mmCIF file of C-alpha atoms in Angstrom:
data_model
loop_
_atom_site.group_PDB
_atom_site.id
_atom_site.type_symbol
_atom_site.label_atom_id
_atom_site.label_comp_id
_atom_site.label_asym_id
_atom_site.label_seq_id
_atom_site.Cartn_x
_atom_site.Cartn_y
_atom_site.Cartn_z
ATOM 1 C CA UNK A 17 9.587 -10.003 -30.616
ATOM 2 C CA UNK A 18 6.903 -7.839 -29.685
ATOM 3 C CA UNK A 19 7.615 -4.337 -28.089
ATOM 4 C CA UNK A 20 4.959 -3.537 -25.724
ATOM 5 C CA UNK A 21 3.811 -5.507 -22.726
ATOM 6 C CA UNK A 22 1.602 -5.318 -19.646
ATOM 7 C CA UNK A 23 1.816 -6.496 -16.506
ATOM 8 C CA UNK A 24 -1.170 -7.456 -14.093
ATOM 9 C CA UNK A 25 -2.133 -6.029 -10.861
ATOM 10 C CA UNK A 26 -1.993 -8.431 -8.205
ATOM 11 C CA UNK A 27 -2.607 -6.178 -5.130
ATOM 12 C CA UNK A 28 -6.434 -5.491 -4.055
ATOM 13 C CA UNK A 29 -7.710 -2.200 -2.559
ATOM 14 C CA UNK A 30 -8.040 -3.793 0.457
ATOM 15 C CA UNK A 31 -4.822 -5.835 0.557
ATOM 16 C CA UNK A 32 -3.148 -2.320 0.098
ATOM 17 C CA UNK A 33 -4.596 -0.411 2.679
ATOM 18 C CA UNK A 34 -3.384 -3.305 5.010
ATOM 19 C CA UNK A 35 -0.211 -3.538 3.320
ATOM 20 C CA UNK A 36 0.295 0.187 3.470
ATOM 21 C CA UNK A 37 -1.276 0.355 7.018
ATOM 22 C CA UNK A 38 1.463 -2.108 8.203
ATOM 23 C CA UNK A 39 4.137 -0.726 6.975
ATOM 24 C CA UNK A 40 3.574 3.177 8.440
ATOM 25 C CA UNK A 41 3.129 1.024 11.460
ATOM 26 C CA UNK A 42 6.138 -0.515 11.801
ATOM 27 C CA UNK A 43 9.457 0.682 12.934
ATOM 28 C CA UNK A 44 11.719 1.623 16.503
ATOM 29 C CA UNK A 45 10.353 5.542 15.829
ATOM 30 C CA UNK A 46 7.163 5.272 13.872
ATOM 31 C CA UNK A 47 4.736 7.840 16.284
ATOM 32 C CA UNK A 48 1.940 5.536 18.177
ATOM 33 C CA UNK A 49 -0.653 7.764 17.000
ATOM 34 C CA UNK A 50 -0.139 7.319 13.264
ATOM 35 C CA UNK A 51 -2.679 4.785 11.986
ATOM 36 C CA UNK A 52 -5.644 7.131 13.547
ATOM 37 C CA UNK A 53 -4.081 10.530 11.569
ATOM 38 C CA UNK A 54 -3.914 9.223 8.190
ATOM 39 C CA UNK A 55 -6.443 8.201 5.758
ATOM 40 C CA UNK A 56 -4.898 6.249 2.721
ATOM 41 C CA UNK A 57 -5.947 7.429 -0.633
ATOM 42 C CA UNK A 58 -6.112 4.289 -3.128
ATOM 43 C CA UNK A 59 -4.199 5.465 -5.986
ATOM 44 C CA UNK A 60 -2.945 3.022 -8.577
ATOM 45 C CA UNK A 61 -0.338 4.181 -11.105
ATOM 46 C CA UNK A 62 0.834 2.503 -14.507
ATOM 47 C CA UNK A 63 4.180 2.671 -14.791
ATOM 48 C CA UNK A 64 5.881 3.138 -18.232
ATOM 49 C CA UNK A 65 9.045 0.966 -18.395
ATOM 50 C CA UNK A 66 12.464 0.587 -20.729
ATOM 51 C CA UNK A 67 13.642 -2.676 -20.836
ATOM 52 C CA UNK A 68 17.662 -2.370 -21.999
ATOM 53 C CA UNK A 69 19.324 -6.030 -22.812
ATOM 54 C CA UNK A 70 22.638 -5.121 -24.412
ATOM 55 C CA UNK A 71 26.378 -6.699 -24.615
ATOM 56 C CA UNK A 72 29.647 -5.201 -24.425
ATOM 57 C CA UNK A 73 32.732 -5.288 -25.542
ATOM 58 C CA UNK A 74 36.021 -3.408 -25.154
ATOM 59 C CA UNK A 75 38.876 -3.235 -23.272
ATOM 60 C CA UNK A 76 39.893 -2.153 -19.442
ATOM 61 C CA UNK A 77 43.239 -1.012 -17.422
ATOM 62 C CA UNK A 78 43.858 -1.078 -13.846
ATOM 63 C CA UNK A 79 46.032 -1.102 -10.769
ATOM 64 C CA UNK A 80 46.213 -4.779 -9.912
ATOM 65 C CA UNK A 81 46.939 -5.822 -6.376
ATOM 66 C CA UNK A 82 49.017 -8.180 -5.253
ATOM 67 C CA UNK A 83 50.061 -9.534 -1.595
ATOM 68 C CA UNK A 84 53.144 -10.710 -0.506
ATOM 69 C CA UNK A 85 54.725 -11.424 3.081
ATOM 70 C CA UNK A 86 57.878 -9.808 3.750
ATOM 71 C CA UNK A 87 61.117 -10.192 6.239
ATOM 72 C CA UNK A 88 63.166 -7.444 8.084
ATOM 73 C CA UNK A 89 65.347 -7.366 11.206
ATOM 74 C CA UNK A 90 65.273 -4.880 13.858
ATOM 75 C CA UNK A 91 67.065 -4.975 17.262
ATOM 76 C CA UNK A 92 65.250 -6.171 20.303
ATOM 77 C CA UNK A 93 65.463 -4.443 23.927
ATOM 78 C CA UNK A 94 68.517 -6.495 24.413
ATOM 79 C CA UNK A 95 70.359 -5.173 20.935
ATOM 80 C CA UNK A 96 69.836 -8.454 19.869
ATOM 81 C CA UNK A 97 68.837 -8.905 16.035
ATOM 82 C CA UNK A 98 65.423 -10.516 15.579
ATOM 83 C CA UNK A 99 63.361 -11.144 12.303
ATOM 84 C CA UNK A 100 59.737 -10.225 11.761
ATOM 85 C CA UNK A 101 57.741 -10.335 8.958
ATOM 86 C CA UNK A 102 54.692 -7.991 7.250
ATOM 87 C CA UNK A 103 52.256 -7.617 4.455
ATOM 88 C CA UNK A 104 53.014 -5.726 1.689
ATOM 89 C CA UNK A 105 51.146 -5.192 -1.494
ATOM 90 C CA UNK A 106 53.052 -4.860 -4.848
ATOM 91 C CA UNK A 107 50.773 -2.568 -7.566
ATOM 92 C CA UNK A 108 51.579 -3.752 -11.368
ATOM 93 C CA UNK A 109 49.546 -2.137 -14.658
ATOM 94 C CA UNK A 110 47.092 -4.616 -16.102
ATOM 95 C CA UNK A 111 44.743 -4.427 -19.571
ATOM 96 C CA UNK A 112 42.417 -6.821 -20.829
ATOM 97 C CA UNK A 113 39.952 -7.375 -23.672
ATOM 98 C CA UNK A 114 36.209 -7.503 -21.641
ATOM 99 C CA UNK A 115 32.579 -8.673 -22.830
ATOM 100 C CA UNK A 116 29.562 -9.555 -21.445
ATOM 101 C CA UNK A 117 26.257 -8.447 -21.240
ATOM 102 C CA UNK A 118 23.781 -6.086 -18.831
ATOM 103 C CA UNK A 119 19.840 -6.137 -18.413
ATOM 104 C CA UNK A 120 18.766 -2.530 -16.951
ATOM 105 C CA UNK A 121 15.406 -0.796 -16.600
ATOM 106 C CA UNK A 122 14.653 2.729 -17.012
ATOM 107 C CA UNK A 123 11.706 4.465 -15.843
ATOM 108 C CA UNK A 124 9.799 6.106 -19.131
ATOM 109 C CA UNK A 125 6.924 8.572 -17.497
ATOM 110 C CA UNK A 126 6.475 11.690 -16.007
ATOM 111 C CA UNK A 127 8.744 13.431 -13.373
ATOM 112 C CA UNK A 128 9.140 11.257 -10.310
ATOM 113 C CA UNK A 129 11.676 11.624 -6.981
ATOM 114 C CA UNK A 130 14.415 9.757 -7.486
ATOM 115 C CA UNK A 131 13.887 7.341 -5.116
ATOM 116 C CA UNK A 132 10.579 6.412 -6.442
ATOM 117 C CA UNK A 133 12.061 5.805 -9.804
ATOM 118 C CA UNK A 134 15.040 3.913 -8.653
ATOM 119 C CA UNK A 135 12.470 1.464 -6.450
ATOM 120 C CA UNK A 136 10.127 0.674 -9.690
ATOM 121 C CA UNK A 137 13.696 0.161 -11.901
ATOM 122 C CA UNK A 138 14.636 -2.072 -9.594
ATOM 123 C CA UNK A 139 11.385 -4.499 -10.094
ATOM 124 C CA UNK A 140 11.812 -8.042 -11.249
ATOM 125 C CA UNK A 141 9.114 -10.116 -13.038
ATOM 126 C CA UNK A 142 8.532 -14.029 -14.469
ATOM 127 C CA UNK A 143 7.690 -14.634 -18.223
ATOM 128 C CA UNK A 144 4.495 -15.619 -17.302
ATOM 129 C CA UNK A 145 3.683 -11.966 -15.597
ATOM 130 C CA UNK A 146 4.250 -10.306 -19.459
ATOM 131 C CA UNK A 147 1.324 -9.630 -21.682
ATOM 132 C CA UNK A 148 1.634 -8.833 -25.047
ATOM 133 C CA UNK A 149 -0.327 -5.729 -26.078
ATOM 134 C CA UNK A 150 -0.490 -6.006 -29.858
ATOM 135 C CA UNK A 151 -0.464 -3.284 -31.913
ATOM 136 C CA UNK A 152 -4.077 -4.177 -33.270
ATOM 137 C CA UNK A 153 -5.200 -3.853 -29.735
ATOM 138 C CA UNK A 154 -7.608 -1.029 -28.560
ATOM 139 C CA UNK A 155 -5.499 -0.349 -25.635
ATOM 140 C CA UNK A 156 -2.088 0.081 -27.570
ATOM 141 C CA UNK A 157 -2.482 3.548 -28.480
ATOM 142 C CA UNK A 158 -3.503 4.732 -25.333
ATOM 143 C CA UNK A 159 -0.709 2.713 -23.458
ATOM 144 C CA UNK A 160 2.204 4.306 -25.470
ATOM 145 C CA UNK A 161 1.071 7.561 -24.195
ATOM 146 C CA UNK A 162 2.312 6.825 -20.715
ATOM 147 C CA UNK A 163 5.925 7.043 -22.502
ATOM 148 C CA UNK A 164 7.096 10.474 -22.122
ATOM 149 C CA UNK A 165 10.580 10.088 -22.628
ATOM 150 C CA UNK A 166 11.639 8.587 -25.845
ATOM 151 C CA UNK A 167 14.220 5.718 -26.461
ATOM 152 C CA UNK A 168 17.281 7.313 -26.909
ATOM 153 C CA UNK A 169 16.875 9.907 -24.086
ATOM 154 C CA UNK A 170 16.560 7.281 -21.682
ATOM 155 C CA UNK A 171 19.567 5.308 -22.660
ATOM 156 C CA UNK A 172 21.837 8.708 -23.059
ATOM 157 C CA UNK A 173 20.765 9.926 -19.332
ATOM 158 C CA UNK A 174 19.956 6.695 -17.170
ATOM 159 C CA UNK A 175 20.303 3.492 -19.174
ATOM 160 C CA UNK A 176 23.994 3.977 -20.397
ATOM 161 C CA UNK A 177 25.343 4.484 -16.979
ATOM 162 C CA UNK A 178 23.476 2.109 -15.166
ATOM 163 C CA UNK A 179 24.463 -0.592 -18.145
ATOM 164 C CA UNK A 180 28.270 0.848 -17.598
ATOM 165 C CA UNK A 181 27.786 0.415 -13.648
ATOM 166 C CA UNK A 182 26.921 -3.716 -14.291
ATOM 167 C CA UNK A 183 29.834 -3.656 -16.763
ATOM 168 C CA UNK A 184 32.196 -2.221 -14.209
ATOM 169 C CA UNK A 185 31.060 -5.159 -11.425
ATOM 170 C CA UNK A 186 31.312 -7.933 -13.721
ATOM 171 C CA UNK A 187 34.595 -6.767 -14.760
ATOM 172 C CA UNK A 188 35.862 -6.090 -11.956
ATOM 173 C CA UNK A 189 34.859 -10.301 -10.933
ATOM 174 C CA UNK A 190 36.791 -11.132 -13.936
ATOM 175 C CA UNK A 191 40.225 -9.460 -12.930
ATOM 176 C CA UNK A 192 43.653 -11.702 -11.849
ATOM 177 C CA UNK A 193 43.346 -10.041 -8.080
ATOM 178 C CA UNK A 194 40.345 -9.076 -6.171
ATOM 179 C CA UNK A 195 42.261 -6.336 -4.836
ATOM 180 C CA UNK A 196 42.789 -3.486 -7.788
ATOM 181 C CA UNK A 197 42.163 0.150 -8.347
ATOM 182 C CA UNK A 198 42.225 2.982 -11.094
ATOM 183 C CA UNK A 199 39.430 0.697 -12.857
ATOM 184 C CA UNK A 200 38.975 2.122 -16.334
ATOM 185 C CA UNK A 201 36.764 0.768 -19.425
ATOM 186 C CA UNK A 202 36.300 1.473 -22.998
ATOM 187 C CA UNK A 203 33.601 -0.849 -23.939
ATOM 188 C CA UNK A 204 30.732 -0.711 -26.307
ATOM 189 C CA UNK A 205 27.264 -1.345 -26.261
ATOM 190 C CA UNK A 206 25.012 -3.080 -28.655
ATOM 191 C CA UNK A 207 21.655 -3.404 -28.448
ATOM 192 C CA UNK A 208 20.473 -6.604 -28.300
ATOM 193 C CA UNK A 209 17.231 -6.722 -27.105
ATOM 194 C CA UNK A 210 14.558 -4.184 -26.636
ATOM 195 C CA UNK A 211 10.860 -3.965 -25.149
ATOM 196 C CA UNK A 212 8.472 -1.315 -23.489
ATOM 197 C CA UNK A 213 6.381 -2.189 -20.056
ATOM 198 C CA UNK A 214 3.809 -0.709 -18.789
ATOM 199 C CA UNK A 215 3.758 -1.987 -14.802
ATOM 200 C CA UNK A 216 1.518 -1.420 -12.051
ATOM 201 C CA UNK A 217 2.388 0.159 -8.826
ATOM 202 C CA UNK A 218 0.197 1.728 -5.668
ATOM 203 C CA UNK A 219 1.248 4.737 -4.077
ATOM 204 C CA UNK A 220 -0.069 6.638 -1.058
ATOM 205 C CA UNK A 221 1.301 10.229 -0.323
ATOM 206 C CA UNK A 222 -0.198 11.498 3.407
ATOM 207 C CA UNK A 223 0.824 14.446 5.568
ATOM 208 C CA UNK A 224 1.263 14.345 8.738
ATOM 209 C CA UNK A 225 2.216 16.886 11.097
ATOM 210 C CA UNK A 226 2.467 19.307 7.927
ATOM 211 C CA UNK A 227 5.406 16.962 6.530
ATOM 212 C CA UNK A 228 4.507 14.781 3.489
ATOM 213 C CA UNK A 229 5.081 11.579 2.838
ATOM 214 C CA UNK A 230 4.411 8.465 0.594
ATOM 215 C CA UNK A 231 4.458 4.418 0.262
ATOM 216 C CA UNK A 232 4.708 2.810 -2.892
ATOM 217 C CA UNK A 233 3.782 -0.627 -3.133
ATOM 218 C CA UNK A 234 4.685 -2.592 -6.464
ATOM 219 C CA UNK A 235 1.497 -4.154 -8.187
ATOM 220 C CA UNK A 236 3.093 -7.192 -9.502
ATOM 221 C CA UNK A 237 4.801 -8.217 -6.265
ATOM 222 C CA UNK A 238 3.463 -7.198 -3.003
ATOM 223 C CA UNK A 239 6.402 -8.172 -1.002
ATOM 224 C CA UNK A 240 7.877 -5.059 -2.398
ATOM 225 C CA UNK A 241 7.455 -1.623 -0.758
ATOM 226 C CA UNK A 242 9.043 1.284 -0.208
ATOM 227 C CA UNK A 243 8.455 4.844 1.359
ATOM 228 C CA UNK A 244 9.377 7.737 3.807
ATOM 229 C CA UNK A 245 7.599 7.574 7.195
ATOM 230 C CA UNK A 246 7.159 9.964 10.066
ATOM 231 C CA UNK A 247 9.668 9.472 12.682
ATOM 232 C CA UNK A 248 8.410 10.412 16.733
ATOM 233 C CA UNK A 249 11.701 12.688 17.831
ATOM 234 C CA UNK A 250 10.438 12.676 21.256
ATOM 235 C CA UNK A 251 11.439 8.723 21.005
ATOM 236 C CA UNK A 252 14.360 9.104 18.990
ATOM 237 C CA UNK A 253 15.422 11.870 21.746
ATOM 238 C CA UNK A 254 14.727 9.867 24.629
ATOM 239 C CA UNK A 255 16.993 6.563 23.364
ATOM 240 C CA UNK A 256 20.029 8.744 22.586
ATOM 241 C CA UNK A 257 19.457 10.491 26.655
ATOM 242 C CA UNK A 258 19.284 7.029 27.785
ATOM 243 C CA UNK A 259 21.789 5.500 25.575
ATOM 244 C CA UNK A 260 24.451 8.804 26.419
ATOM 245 C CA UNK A 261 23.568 9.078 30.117
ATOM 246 C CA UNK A 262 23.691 4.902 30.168
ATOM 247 C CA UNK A 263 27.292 4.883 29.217
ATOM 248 C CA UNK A 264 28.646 7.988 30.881
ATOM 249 C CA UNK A 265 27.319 5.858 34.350
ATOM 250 C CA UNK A 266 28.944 3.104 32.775
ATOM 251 C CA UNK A 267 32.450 4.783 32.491
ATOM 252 C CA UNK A 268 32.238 6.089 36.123
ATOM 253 C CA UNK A 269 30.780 3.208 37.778
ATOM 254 C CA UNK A 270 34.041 0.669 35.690
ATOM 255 C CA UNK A 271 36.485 3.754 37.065
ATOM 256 C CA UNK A 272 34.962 3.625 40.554
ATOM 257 C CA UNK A 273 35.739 -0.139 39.880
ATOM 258 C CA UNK A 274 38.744 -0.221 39.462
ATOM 259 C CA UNK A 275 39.421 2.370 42.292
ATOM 260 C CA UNK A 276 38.051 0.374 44.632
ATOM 261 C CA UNK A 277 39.894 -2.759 43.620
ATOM 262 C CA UNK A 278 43.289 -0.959 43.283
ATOM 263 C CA UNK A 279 42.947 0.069 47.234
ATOM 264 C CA UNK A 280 41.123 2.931 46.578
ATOM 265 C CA UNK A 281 44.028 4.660 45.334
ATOM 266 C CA UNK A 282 44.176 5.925 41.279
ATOM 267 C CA UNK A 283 47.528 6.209 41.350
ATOM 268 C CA UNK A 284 47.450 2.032 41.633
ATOM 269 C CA UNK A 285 45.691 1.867 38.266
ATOM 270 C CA UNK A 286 47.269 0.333 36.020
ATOM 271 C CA UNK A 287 47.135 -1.462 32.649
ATOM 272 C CA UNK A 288 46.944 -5.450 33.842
ATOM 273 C CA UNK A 289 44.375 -8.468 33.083
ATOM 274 C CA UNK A 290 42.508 -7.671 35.994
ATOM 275 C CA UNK A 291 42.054 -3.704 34.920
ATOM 276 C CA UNK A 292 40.900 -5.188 32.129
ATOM 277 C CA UNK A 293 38.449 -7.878 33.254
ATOM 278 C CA UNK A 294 36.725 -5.322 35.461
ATOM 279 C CA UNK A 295 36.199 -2.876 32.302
ATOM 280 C CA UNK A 296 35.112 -5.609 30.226
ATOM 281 C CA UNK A 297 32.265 -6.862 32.680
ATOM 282 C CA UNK A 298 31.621 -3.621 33.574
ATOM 283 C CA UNK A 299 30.939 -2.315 30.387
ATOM 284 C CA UNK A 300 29.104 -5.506 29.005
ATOM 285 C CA UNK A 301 26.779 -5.254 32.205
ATOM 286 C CA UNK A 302 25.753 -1.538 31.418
ATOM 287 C CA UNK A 303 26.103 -2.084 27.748
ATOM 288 C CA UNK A 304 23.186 -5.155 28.526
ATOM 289 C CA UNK A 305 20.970 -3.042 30.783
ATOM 290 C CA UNK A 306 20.964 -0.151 28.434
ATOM 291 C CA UNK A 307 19.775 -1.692 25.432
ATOM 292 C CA UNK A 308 17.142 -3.727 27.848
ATOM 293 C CA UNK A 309 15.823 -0.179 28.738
ATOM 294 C CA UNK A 310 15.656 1.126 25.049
ATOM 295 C CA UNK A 311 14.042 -2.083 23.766
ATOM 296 C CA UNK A 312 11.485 -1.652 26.416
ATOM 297 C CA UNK A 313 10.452 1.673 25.094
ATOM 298 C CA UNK A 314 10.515 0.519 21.775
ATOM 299 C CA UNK A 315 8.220 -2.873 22.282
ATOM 300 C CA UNK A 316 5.890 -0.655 24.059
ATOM 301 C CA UNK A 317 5.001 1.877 21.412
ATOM 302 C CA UNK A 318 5.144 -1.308 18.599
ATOM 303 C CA UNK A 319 2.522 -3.313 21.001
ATOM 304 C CA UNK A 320 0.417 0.051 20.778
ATOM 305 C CA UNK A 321 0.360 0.382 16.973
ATOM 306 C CA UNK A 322 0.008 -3.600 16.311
ATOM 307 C CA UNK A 323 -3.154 -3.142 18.596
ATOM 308 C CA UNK A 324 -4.534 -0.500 16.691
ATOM 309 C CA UNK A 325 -3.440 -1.792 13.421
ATOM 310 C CA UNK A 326 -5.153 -5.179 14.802
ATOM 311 C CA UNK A 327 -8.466 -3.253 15.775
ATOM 312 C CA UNK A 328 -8.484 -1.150 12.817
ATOM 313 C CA UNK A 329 -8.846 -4.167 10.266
ATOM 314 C CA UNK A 330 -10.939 -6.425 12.505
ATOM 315 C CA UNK A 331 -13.451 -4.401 13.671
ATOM 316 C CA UNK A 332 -16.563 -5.566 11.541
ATOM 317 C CA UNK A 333 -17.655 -2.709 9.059
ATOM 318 C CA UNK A 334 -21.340 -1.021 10.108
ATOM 319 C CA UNK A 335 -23.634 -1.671 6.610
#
């Protein structure tokens, strides 16, 4: 099979600045004045990728679970022997031969965050998407340059352990109980098959307020995006005042309640349905109104940005 593909961009400069536009926008805490502080900077990336298909095989040992009801007898109020029953689980050692097989990716270029190479590992493509770059090919040269990390480094620092991780789930499926612990394996990998890809991405670092930040958009699949975006604390401050101040009213207006429905006495308080039908209104009622008031804030800064966002991309451009 051959060892180096490409995959196709399928995201426009203009679909991305949308895309990318959209996304800042969005959000409970996203400041209103966002769209009109940043400038996006169209920057597409080729991303070198390891593609890992191995199987496994081995052995594993754990704690196995297993539930069973149980009966005692204890004397009532009256001294009078009754019989309840509880839950118990029963732990018993447990080994068994294990194989299967992972599919991993592991990111192959220069120095990235880790949550920027996590979100391109985690990209999923059809057959169809692949392009075989043959080794005859002009570009084939130039393309393996984009791998800076060789083969083996890859699989000793990222590809082993994230092949061990899917090992550990599907073994874990595969076990007499769902309830176990102490989950150990001794398994082996072989390679069984093996390919580079070189994928494209868009990504978009901005600063604003002094703080950077970035979106990364994934080439072959739009739908997929990812980022860190600026957060308005003024908004995130003024929720948690409502939200605290909302619920300490809450808890005096339910005791007041029940104060005046106990004969205005608190001595008369006491633990009954009605207590507990006034609390549970009471608190439902502010719980409502509070969350009315902090989804009002919220749909008014989001009907801000979607009008700006809406203005920004249908205002006719000036030749």
């Amino acid at each position: 099979m051959a060892d180096l593909f490409v995959i196709n961009n399928k995201v426009s400069e203009e679909e991305f600045e949308q895309i990318v536009y959209s996304w800042i926008a969005a959000g409970d805490y996203t400041p209103d004045d966002i769209i009109e502080n940043i400038i996006t900077h169209k920057n597409k990336v080729l991303m070198p990728l390891y593609y890992w298909g191995d199987n496994y095989t081995g052995s594993c040992s754990a704690s196995l679970g297993y539930d069973r009801q149980e009966f005692y007898q204890v004397k009532d109020s009256n001294g009078n022997l009754v019989t309840r029953s509880r839950w118990v689980t029963d732990w018993r050692p447990h080994s068994q031969t294990v194989h299967g097989s992972t599919v991993t990716l592991t990111y192959a270029g220069r120095h990235l965050a880790e949550s920027i190479s996590s979100f391109i590992e985690n990209m999923s493509w059809r057959k169809e998407d692949l392009i075989n770059l043959e080794v005859s090919d002009d570009n084939y040269n130039k393309a393996q340059e984009f791998f800076l990390i060789n083969k083996n480094e890859s699989w000793d620092n990222k590809g082993y352990y994230k092949a061990f991780a899917i090992a550990q789930q599907n073994t874990a499926k595969q076990l007499p109980s769902p309830k176990f612990r102490n989950l150990a394996l001794d398994i082996k990998f072989q390679e069984n098959l093996f390919f580079r890809v070189i994928a494209p991405y868009w990504i978009f670092e901005f600063v604003y307020q002094d703080k950077p930040y970035y979106v990364i958009v994934d080439g072959n699949n739009p739908d997929r995006i990812d980022g860190i975006k600026p957060v308005d604390k003024k908004r995130v401050q003024l929720v948690q005042t409502i939200r605290f101040v909302g619920w300490i009213t809450a808890l005096l207006a339910v005791l007041i309640g029940l104060y005046i429905y106990f004969d205005e006495s608190f001595a008369k308080i006491n633990f009954s349905w009605q207590s507990i039908l006034i609390t549970i209104l009471g608190l439902t009622l502010f719980g409502f109104l509070i969350e009315f008031e902090v989804k009002k804030i919220k749909n008014a800064s989001k009907k801000i940005r979607a009008q700006t966002l809406n203005n920004k991309f249908q205002t006719p451009k000036k030749n």
